[in-house]
mmCIF file of C-alpha atoms and ligand atoms in Angstrom:
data_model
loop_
_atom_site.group_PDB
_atom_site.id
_atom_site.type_symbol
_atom_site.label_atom_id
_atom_site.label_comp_id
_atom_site.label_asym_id
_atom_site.label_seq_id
_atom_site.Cartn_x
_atom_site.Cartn_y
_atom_site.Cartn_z
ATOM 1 C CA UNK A 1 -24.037 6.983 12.443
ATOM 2 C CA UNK A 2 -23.623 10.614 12.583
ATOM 3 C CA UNK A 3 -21.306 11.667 9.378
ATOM 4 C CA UNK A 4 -18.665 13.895 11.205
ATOM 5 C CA UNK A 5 -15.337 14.722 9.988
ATOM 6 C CA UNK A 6 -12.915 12.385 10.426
ATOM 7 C CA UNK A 7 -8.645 13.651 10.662
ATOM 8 C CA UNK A 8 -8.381 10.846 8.011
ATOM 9 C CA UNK A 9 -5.194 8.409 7.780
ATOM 10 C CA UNK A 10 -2.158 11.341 7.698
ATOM 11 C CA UNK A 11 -4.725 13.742 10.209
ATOM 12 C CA UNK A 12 -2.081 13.604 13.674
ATOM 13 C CA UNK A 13 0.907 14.206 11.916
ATOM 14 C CA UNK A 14 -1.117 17.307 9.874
ATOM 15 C CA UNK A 15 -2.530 18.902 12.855
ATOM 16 C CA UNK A 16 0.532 18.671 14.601
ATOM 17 C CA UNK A 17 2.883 20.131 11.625
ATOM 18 C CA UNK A 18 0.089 23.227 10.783
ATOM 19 C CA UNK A 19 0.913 24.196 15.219
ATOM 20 C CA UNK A 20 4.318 23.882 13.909
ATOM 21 C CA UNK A 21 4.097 26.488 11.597
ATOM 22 C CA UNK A 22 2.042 28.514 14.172
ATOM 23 C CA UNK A 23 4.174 28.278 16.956
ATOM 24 C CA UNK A 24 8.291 29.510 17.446
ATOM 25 C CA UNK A 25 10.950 26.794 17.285
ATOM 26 C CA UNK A 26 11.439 27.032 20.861
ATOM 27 C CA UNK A 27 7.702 26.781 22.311
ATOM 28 C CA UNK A 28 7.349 23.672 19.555
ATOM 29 C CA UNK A 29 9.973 22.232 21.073
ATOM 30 C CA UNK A 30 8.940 22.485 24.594
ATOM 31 C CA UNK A 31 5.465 20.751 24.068
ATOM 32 C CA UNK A 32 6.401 18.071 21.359
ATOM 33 C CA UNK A 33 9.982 16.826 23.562
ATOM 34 C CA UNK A 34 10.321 13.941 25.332
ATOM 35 C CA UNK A 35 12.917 13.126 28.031
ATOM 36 C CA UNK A 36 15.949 11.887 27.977
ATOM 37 C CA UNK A 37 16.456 10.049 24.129
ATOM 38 C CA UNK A 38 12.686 9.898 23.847
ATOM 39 C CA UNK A 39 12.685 6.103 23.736
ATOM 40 C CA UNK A 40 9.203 6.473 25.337
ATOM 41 C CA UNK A 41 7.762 9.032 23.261
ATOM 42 C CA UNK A 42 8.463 6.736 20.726
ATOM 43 C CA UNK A 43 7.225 3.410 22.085
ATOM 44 C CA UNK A 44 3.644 5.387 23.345
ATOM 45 C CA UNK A 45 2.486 6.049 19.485
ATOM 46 C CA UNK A 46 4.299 2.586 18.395
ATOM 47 C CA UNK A 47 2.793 0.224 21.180
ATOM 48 C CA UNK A 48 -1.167 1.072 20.369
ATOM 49 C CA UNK A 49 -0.735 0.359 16.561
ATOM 50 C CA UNK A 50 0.990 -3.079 17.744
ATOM 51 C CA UNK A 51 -2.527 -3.917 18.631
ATOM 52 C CA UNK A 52 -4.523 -5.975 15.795
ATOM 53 C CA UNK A 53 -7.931 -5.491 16.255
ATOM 54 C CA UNK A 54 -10.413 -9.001 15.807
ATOM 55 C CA UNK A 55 -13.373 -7.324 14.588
ATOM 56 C CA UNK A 56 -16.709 -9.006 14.981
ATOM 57 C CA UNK A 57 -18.638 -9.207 12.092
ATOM 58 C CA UNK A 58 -22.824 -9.691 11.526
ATOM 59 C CA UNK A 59 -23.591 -7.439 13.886
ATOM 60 C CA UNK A 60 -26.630 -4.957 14.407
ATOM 61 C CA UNK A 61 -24.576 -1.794 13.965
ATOM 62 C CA UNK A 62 -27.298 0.890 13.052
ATOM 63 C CA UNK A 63 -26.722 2.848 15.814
ATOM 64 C CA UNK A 64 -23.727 3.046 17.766
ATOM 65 C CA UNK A 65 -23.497 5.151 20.917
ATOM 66 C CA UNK A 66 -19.957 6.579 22.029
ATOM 67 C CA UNK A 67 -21.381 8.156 25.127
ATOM 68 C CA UNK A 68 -19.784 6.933 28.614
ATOM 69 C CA UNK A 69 -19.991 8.624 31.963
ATOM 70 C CA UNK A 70 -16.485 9.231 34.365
ATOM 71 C CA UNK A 71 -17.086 8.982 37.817
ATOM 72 C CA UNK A 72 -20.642 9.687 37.268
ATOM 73 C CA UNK A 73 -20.399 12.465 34.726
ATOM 74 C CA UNK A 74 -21.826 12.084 31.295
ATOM 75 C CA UNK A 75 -19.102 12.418 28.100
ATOM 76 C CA UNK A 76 -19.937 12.262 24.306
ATOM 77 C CA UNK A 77 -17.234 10.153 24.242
ATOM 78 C CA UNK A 78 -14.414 8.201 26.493
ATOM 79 C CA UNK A 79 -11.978 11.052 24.373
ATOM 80 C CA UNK A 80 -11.150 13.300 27.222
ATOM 81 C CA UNK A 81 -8.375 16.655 27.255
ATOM 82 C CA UNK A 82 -5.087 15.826 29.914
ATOM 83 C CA UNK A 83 -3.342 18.498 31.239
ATOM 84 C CA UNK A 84 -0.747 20.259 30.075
ATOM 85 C CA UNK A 85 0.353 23.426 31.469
ATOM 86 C CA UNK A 86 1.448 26.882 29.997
ATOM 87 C CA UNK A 87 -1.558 26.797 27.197
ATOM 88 C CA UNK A 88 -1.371 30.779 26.587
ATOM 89 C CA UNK A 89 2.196 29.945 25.026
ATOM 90 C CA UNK A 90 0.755 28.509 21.993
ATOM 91 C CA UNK A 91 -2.737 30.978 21.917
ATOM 92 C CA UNK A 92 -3.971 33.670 23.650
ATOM 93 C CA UNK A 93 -7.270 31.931 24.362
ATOM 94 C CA UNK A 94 -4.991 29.604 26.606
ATOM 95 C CA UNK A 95 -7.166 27.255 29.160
ATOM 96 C CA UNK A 96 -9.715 28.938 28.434
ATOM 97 C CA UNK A 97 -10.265 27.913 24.872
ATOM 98 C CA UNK A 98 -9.230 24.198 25.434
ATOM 99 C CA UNK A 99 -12.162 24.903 27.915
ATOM 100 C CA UNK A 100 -14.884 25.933 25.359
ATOM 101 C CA UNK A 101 -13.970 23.548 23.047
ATOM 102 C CA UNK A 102 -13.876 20.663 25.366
ATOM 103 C CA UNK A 103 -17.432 21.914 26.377
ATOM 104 C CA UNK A 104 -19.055 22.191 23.359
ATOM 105 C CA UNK A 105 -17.341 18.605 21.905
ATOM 106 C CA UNK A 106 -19.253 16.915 25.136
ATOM 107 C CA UNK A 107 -16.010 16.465 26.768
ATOM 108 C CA UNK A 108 -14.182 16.802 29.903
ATOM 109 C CA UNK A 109 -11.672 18.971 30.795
ATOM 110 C CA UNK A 110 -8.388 18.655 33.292
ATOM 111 C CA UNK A 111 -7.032 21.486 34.149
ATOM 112 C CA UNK A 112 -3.068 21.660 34.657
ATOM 113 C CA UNK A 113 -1.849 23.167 38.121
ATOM 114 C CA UNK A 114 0.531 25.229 35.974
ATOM 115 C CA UNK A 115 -2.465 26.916 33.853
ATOM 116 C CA UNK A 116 -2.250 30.342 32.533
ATOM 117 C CA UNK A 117 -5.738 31.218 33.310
ATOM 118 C CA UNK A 118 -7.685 31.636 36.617
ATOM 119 C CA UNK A 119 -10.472 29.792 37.603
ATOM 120 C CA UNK A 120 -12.775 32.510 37.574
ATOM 121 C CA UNK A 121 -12.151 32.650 33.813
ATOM 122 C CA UNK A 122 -12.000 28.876 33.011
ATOM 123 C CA UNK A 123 -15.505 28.454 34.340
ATOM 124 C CA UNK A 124 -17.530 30.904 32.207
ATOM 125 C CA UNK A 125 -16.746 28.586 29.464
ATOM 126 C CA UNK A 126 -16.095 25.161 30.883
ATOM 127 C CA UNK A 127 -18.168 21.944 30.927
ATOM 128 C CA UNK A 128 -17.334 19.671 33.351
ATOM 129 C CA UNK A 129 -13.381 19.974 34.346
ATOM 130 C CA UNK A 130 -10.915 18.269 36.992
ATOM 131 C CA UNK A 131 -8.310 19.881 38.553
ATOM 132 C CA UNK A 132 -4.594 18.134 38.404
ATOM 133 C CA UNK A 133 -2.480 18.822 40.953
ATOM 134 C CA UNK A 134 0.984 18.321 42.324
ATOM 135 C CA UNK A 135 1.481 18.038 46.214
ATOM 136 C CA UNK A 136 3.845 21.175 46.997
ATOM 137 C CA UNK A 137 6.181 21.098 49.519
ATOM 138 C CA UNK A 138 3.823 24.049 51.329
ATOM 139 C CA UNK A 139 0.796 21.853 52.459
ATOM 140 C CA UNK A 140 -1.108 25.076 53.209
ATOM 141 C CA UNK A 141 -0.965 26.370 50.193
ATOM 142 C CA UNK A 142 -1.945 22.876 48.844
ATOM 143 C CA UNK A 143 -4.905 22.989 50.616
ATOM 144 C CA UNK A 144 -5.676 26.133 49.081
ATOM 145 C CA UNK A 145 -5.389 25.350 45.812
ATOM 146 C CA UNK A 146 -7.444 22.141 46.450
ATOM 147 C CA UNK A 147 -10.209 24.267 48.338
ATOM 148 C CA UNK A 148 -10.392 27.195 45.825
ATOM 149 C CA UNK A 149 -10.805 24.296 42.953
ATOM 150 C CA UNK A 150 -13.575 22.783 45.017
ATOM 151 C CA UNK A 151 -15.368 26.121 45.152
ATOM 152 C CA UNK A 152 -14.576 26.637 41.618
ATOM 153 C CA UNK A 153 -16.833 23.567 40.390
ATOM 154 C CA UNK A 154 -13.955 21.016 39.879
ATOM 155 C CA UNK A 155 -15.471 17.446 40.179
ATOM 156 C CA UNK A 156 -12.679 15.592 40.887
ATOM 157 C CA UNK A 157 -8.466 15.789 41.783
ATOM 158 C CA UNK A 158 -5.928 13.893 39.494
ATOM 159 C CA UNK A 159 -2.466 13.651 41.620
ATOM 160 C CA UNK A 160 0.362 13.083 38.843
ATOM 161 C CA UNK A 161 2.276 11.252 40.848
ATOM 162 C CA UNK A 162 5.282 10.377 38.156
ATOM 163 C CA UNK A 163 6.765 13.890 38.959
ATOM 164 C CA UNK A 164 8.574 14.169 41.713
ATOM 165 C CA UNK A 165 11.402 15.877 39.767
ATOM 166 C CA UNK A 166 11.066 17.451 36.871
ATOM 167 C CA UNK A 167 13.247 15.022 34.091
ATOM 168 C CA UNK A 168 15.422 16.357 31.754
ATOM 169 C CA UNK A 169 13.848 16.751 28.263
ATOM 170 C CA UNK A 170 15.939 15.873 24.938
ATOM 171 C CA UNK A 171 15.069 18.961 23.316
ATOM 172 C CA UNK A 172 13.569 21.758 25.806
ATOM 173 C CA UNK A 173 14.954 25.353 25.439
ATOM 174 C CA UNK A 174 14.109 27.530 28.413
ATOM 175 C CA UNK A 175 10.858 30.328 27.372
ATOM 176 C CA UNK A 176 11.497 33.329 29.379
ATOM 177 C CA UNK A 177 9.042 32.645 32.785
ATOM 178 C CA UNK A 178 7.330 36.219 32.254
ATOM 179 C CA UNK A 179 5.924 35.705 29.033
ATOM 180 C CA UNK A 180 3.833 33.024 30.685
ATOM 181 C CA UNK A 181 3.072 32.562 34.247
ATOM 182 C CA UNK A 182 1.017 30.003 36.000
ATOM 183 C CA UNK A 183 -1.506 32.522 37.393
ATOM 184 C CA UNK A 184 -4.037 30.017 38.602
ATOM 185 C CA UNK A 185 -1.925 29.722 41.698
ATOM 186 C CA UNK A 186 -0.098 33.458 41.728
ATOM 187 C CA UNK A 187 1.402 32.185 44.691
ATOM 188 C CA UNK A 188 3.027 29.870 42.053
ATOM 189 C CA UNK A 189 4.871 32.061 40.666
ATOM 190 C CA UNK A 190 7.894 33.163 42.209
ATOM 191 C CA UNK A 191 8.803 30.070 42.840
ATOM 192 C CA UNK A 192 8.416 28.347 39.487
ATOM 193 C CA UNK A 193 12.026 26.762 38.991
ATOM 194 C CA UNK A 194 12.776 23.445 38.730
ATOM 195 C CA UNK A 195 10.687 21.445 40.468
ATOM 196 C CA UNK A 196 11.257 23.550 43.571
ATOM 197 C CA UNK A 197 7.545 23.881 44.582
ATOM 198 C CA UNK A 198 6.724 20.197 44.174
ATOM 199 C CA UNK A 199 7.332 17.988 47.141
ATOM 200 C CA UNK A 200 9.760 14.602 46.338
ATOM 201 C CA UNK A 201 8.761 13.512 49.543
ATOM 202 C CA UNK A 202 5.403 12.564 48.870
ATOM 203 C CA UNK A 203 3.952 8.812 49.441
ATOM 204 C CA UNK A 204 0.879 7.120 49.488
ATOM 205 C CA UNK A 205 -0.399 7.962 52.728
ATOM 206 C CA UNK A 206 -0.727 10.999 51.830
ATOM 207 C CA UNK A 207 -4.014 10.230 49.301
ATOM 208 C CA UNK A 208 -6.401 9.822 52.047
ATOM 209 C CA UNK A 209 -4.820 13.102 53.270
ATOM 210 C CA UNK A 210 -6.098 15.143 50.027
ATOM 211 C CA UNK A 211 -9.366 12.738 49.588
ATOM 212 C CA UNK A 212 -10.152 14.492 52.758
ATOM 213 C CA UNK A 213 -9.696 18.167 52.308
ATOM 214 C CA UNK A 214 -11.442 18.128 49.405
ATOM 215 C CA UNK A 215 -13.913 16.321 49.489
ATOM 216 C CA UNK A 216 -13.676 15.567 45.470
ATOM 217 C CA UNK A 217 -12.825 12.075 44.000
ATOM 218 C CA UNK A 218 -8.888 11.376 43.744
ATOM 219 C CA UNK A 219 -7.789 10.062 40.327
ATOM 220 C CA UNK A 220 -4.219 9.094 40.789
ATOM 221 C CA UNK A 221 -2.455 9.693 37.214
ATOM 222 C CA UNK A 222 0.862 8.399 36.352
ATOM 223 C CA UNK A 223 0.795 4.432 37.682
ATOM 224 C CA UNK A 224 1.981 2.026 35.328
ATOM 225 C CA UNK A 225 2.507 -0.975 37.490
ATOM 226 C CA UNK A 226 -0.487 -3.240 39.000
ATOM 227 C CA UNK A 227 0.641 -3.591 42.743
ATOM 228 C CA UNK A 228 1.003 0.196 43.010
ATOM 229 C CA UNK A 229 -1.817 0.875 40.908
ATOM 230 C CA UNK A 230 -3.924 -1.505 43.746
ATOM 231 C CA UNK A 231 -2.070 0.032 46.691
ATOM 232 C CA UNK A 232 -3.511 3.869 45.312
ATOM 233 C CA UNK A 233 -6.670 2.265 45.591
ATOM 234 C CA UNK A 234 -6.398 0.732 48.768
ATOM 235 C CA UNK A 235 -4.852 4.301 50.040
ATOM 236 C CA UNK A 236 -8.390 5.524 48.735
ATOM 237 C CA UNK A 237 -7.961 6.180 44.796
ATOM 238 C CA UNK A 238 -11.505 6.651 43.241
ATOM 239 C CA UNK A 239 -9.631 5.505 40.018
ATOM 240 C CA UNK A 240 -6.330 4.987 38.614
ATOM 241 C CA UNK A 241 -5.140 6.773 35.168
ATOM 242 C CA UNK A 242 -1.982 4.972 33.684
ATOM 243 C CA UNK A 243 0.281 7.364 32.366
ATOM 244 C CA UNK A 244 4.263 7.868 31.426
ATOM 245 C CA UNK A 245 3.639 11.820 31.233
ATOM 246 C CA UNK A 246 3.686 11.332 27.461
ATOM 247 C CA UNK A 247 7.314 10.004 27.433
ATOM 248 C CA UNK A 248 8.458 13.147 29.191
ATOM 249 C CA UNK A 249 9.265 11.830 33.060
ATOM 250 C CA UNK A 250 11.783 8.661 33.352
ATOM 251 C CA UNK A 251 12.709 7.667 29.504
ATOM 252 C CA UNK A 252 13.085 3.821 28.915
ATOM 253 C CA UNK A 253 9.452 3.052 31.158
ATOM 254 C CA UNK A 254 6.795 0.676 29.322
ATOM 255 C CA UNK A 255 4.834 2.138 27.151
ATOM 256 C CA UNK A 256 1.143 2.744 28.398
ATOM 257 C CA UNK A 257 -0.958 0.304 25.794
ATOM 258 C CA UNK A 258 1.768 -2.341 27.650
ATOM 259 C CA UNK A 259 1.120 -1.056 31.090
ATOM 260 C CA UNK A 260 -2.820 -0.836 30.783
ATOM 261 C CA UNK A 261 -3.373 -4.405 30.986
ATOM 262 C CA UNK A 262 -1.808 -5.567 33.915
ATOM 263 C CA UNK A 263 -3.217 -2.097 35.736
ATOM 264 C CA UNK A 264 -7.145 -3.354 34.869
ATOM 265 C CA UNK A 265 -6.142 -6.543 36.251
ATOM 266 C CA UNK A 266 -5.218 -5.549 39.396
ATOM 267 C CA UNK A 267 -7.922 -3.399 40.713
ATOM 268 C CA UNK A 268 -11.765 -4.132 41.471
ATOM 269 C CA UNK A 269 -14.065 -4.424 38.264
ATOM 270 C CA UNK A 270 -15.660 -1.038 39.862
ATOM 271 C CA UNK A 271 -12.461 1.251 40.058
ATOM 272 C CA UNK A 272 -12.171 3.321 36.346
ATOM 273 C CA UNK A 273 -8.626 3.600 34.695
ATOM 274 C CA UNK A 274 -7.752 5.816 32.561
ATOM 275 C CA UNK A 275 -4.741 5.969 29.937
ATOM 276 C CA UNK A 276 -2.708 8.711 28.276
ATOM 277 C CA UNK A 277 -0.150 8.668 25.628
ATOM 278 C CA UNK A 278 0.663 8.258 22.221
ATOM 279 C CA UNK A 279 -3.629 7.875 21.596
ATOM 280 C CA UNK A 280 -4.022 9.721 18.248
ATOM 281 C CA UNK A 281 -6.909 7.861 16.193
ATOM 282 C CA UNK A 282 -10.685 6.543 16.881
ATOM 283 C CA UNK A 283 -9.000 3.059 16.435
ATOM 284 C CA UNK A 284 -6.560 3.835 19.081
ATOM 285 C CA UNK A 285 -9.254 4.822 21.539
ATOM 286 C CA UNK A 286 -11.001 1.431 20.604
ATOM 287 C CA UNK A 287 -7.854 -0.438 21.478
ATOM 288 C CA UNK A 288 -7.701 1.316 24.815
ATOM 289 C CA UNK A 289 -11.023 0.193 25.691
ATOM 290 C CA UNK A 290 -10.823 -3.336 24.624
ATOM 291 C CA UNK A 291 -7.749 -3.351 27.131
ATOM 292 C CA UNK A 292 -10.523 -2.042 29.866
ATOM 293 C CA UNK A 293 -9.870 1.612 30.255
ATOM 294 C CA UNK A 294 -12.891 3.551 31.303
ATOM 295 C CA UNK A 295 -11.759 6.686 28.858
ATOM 296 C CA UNK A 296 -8.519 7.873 27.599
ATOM 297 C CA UNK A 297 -6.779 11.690 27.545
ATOM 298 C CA UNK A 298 -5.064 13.271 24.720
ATOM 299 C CA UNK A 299 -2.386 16.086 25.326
ATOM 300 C CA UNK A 300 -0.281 17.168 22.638
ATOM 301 C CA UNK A 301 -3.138 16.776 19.962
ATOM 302 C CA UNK A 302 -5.094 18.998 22.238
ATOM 303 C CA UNK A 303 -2.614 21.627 22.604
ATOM 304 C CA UNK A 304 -1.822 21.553 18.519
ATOM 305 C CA UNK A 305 -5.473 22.112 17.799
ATOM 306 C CA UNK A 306 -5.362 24.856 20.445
ATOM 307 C CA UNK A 307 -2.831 26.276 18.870
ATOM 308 C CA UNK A 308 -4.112 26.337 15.348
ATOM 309 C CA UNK A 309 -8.026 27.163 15.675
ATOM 310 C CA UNK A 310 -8.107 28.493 19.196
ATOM 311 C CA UNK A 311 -11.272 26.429 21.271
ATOM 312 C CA UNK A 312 -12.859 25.978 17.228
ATOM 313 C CA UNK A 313 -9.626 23.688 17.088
ATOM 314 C CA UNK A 314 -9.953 21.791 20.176
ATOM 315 C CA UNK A 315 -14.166 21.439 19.376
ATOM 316 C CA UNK A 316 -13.109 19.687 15.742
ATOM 317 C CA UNK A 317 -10.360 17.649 17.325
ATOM 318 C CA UNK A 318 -12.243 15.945 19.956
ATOM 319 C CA UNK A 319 -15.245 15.459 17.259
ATOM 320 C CA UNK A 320 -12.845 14.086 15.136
ATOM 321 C CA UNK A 321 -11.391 11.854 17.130
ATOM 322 C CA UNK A 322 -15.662 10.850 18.202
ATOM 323 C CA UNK A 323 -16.471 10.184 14.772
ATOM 324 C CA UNK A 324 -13.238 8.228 14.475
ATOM 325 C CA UNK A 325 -14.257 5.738 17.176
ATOM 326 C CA UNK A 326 -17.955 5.656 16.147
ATOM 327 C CA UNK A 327 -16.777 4.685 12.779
ATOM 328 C CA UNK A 328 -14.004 1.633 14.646
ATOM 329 C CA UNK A 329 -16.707 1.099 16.831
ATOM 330 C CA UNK A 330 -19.495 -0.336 14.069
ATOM 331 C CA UNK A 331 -16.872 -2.001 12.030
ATOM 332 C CA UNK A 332 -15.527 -4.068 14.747
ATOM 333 C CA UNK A 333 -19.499 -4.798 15.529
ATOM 334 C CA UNK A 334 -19.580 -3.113 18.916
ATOM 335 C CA UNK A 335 -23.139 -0.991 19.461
ATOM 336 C CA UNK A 336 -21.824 1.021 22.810
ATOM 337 C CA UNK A 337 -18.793 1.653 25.010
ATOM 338 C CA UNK A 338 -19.549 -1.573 27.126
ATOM 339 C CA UNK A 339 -19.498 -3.810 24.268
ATOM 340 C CA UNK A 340 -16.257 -3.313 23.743
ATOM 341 C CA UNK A 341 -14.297 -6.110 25.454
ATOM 342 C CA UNK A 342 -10.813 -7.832 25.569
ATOM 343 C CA UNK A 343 -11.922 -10.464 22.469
ATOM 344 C CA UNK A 344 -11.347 -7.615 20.141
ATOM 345 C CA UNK A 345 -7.517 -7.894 20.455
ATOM 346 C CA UNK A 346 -5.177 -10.371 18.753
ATOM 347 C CA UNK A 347 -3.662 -12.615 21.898
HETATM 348 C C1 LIG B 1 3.467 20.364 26.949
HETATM 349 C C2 LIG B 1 2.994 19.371 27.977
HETATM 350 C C3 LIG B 1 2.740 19.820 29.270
HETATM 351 C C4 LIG B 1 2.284 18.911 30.231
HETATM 352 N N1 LIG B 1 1.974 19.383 31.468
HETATM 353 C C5 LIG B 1 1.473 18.525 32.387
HETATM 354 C C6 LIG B 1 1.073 18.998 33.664
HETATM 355 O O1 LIG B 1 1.155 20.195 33.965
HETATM 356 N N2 LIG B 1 0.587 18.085 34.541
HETATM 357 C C7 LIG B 1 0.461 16.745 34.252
HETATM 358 O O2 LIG B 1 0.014 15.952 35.071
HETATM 359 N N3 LIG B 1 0.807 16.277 33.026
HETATM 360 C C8 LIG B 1 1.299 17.127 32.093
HETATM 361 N N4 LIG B 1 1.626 16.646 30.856
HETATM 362 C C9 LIG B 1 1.379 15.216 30.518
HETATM 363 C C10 LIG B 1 -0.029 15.045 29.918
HETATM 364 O O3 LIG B 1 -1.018 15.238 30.892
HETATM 365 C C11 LIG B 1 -0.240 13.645 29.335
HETATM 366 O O4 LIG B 1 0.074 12.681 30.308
HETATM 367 C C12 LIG B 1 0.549 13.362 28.063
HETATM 368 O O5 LIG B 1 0.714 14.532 27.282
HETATM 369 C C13 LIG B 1 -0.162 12.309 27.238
HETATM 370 O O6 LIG B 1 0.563 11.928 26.116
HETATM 371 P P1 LIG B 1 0.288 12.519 24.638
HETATM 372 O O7 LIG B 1 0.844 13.900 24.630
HETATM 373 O O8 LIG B 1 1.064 11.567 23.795
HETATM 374 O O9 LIG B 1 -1.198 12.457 24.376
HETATM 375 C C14 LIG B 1 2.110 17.532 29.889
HETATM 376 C C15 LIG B 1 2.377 17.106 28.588
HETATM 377 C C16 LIG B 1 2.811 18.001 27.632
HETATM 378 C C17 LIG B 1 3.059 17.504 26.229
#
């Protein structure tokens, strides 16, 4: 086993309180709010320590390998960076240092349709890096965005489909739009009000629809049912990311180490899922995958290490988080990412 840092037992609630003190009340407040009383916010962190990990004992564990691939592309580890948007608010690196950082960790990169940084700039730096997007109301300019990320290098299109309003969040103070504008898509940008540019109307049948333009995998992010989760992939889903938007779309919804299960169950052996929210330790990660997701994101502890250290931050983080599950990984007596397996969990 390597011997990499490690945030140690209080390291989340550190990292997040030194961005605090880096960051005005107001921007804070946008990234760490949920919506409505933040009953999910709460539940995501709460639900993935519920777990009690079974750990197998007598094991070979000299070496233990946290490597994985996502559709087809090689990761250090299944500890992969979600999108958030707006990431020159908290440093002036924005994107692009969550970009570097990613890289050099081994890591993969989404990109958040409301990014601060072009893709031009993003891919002097970036490793490997998926594009999220939202379906706008102006297909053209959909296909645009999806065409100009294909040119770009993106290897594959997450669809957040829990959005198709923006929720109400419990503590969010408006930051004046021209300190920060989504310039990946300029076109973006005068229309950047509430939800305005992102189309309600949008249903399944229209995932073969964006399959085809690009050309690129679709990763549908924000299921957390297994019948709709199986209908995505029926529609042509190349995998299925559970997600409740980190607590910040419809309040009150299961939490995602809840939803997980039934998700796996429901689609083929060879579709990946993917979870967000609430993941903030190696052990947490290890929980994820014993439920039978491929990889999991992170967002706010990406965007508070971005916002303390620049890309230096988001590099330490995602080792951190590595060593973390390297170190779960050999004391539960699992060698690689596929030994991990349901058994680990208390019924
Ligand atoms: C400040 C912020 C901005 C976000 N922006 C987006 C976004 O633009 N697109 C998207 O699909 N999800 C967005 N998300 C949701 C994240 O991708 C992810 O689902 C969530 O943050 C995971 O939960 P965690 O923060 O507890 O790790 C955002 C989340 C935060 C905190």
């Amino acid at each position: 086993m390597t011997n990499l840092g490690s945030l140690g037992p209080t390291g989340p609630a550190r990292l997040e309180a030194a961005a605090r003190s880096a960051m005005s009340g107001h921007v804070y407040d946008y990234i760490a709010t949920g919506s409505g009383v933040e009953e999910t916010l709460a539940a995501n962190e709460a639900a993935w320590r519920d777990l009690l990990l079974r750990p197998r004992v007598l094991r070979d564990v000299t070496t233990v390998d946290t490597s994985t691939t996502v559709l087809g592309t090689p990761v250090s580890a299944p500890v992969l960076v979600a999108p958030t948007g707006y990431q020159r608010l908290v440093h002036p690196e924005g994107e692009v240092g969550m970009a570097a950082g990613s890289a050099r960790a081994g890591s993969l990169l989404t990109l958040s349709t409301r990014a601060t940084v072009t893709f031009e700039e993003l891919v002097e730096v970036s490793g490997p890096w998926w594009l999220q997007l939202y379906i706008l109301r102006d297909r053209g300019l959909t296909e645009t965005i999806v065409q100009r990320a294909a040119a770009a290098g993106a290897r594959a299109l997450v669809l957040t489909v829990d959005t198709p309003y923006v929720a109400r969040k419990a503590r969010r103070t408006p930051f004046p739009p021209d300190v920060v504008s989504p310039v990946l898509v300029p076109e973006l940008q005068a229309r950047d009000d509430k939800g305005v540019w992102q189309d309600p109307g949008v249903t399944v049948a229209d995932l073969a629809w964006l399959a085809e333009i690009s050309g690129l995998p679709l990763v549908v992010k924000g299921v957390l049912r297994g019948d709709e989760a199986r209908a995505c992939v029926d529609a042509g889903a190349a995998a299925i990311w559970v997600s409740n938007h980190g607590g910040r779309q419809l309040d009150g919804v299961v939490p995602t180490a809840t939803a997980l299960a039934e998700v796996r169950a429901a689609v083929p052996e060879e579709v990946e899922v993917y979870v967000d929210g609430g993941l903030r330790t190696g052990r947490d990660v290890l929980r994820a995958l014993a439920l039978g997701a491929t990889a999991t994101f992170v967002g706010r502890p990406a965007v508070w290490a971005l916002a303390t250290e620049g890309a230096a931050g988001v590099h330490d983080l995602l080792v951190s988080l590595r060593a973390e599950l390297e170190e779960a990984m050999a004391l539960a007596g699992c060698r690689t990412v596929a030994e991990v397996a349901p058994d680990l969990l208390h019924p």
